[in-house]
C-alpha positions as a Markdown table, in Angstrom:
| # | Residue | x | y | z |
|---|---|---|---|---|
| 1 | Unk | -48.2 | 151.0 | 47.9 |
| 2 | Unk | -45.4 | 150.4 | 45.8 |
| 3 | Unk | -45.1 | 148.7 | 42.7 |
| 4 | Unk | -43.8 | 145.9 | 42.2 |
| 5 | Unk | -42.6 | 143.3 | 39.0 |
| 6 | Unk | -43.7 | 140.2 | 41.0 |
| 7 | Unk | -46.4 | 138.3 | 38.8 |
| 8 | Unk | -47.5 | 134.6 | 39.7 |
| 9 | Unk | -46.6 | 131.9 | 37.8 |
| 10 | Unk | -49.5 | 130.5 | 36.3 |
| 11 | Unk | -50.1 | 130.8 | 32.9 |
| 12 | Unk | -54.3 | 131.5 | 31.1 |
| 13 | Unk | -56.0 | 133.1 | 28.5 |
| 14 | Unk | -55.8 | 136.7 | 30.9 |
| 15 | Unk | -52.2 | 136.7 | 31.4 |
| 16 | Unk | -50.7 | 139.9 | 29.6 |
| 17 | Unk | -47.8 | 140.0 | 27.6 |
| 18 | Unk | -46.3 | 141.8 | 29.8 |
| 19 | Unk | -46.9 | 139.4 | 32.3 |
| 20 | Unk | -45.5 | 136.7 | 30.2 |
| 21 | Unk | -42.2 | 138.6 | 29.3 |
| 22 | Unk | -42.2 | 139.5 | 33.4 |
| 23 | Unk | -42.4 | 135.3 | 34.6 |
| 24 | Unk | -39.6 | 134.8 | 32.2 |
| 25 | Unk | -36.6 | 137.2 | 32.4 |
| 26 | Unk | -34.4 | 134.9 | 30.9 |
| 27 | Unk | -36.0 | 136.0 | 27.4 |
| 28 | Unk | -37.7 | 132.2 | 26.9 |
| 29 | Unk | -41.1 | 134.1 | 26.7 |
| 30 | Unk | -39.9 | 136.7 | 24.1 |
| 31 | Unk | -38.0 | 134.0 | 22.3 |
| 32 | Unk | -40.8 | 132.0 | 22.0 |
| 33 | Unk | -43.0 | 134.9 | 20.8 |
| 34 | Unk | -40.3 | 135.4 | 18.1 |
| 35 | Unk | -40.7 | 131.8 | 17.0 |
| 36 | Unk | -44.6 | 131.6 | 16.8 |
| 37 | Unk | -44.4 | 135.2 | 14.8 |
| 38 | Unk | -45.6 | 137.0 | 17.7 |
| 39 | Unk | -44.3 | 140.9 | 17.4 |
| 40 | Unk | -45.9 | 141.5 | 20.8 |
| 41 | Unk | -43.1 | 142.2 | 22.4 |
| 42 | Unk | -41.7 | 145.0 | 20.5 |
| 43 | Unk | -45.1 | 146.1 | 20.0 |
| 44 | Unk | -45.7 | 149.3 | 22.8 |
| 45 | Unk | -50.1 | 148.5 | 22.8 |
| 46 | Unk | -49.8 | 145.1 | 23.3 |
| 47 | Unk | -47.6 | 144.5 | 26.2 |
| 48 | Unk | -50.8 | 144.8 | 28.0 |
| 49 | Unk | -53.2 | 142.5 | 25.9 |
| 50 | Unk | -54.2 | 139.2 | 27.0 |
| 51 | Unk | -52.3 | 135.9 | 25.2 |
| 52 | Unk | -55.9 | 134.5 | 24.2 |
| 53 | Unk | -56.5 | 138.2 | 22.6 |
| 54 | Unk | -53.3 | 138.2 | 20.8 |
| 55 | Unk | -53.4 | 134.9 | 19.5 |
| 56 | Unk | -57.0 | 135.8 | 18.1 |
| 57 | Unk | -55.3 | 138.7 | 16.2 |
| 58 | Unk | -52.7 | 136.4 | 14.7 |
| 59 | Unk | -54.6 | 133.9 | 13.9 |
| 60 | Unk | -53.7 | 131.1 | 16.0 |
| 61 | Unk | -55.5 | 128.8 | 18.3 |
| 62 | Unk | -55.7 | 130.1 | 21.8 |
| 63 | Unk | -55.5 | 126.7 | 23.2 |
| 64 | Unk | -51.9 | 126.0 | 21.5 |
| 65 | Unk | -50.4 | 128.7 | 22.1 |
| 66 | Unk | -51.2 | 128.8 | 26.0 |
| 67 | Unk | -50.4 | 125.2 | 25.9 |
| 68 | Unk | -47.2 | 126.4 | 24.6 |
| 69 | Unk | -45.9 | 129.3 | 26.8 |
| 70 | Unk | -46.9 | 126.4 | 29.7 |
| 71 | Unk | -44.3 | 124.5 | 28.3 |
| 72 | Unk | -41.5 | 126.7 | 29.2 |
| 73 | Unk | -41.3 | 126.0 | 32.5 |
| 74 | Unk | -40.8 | 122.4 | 32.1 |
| 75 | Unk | -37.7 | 123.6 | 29.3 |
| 76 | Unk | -40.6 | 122.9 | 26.3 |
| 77 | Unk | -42.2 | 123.5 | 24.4 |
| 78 | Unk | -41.8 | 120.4 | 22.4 |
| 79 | Unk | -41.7 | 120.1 | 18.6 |
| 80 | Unk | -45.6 | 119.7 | 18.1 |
| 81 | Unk | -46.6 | 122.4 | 20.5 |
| 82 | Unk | -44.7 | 124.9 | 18.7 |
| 83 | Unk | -45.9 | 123.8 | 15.7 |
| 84 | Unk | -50.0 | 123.9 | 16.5 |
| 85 | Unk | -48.8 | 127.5 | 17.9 |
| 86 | Unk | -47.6 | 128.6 | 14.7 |
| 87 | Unk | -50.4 | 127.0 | 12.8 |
| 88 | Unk | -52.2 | 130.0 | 11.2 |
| 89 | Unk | -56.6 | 129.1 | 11.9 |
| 90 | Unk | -58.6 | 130.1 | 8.9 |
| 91 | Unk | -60.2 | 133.2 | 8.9 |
């Protein structure tokens, strides 16, 4: 079988990075990561980690910043769900 770059369009805690920067070739997804201090998408390891993993290992809420990669395909994400995104959770 061959492969193939087609990756459905809804967005969970599973979906990879890579998956993320694959649903938005316009660069939305990695500019988003660049706002909310994500690295993942220079980083070579973590293009296949899970969003919920990787925001775990920055330190954000899972919830937020799901909510917030959502929120590209209506042209968001809005003012407050970038900023519960970059909100930093205690350790």
């Amino acid at each position: 079988m061959a492969a193939s770059d087609e990756v459905g369009r809804l967005i969970r805690g599973s979906t990879t990075i890579l998956e993320l920067l694959r649903m938005f070739p316009d660069g939305s997804a990695a500019q988003l990561m660049s706002q909310i201090q994500f690295p993942c998408a220079h980083c070579g390891g973590a293009v296949r980690e899970p969003l919920t993993m990787a925001a775990k290992r920055h330190r954000r809420d899972p919830r937020a910043v799901i909510e917030a990669f959502r929120a590209l395909e209506a042209g968001g994400p809005s003012e407050e769900q970038l900023a519960a995104a970059v909100h930093r959770q205690e350790r």
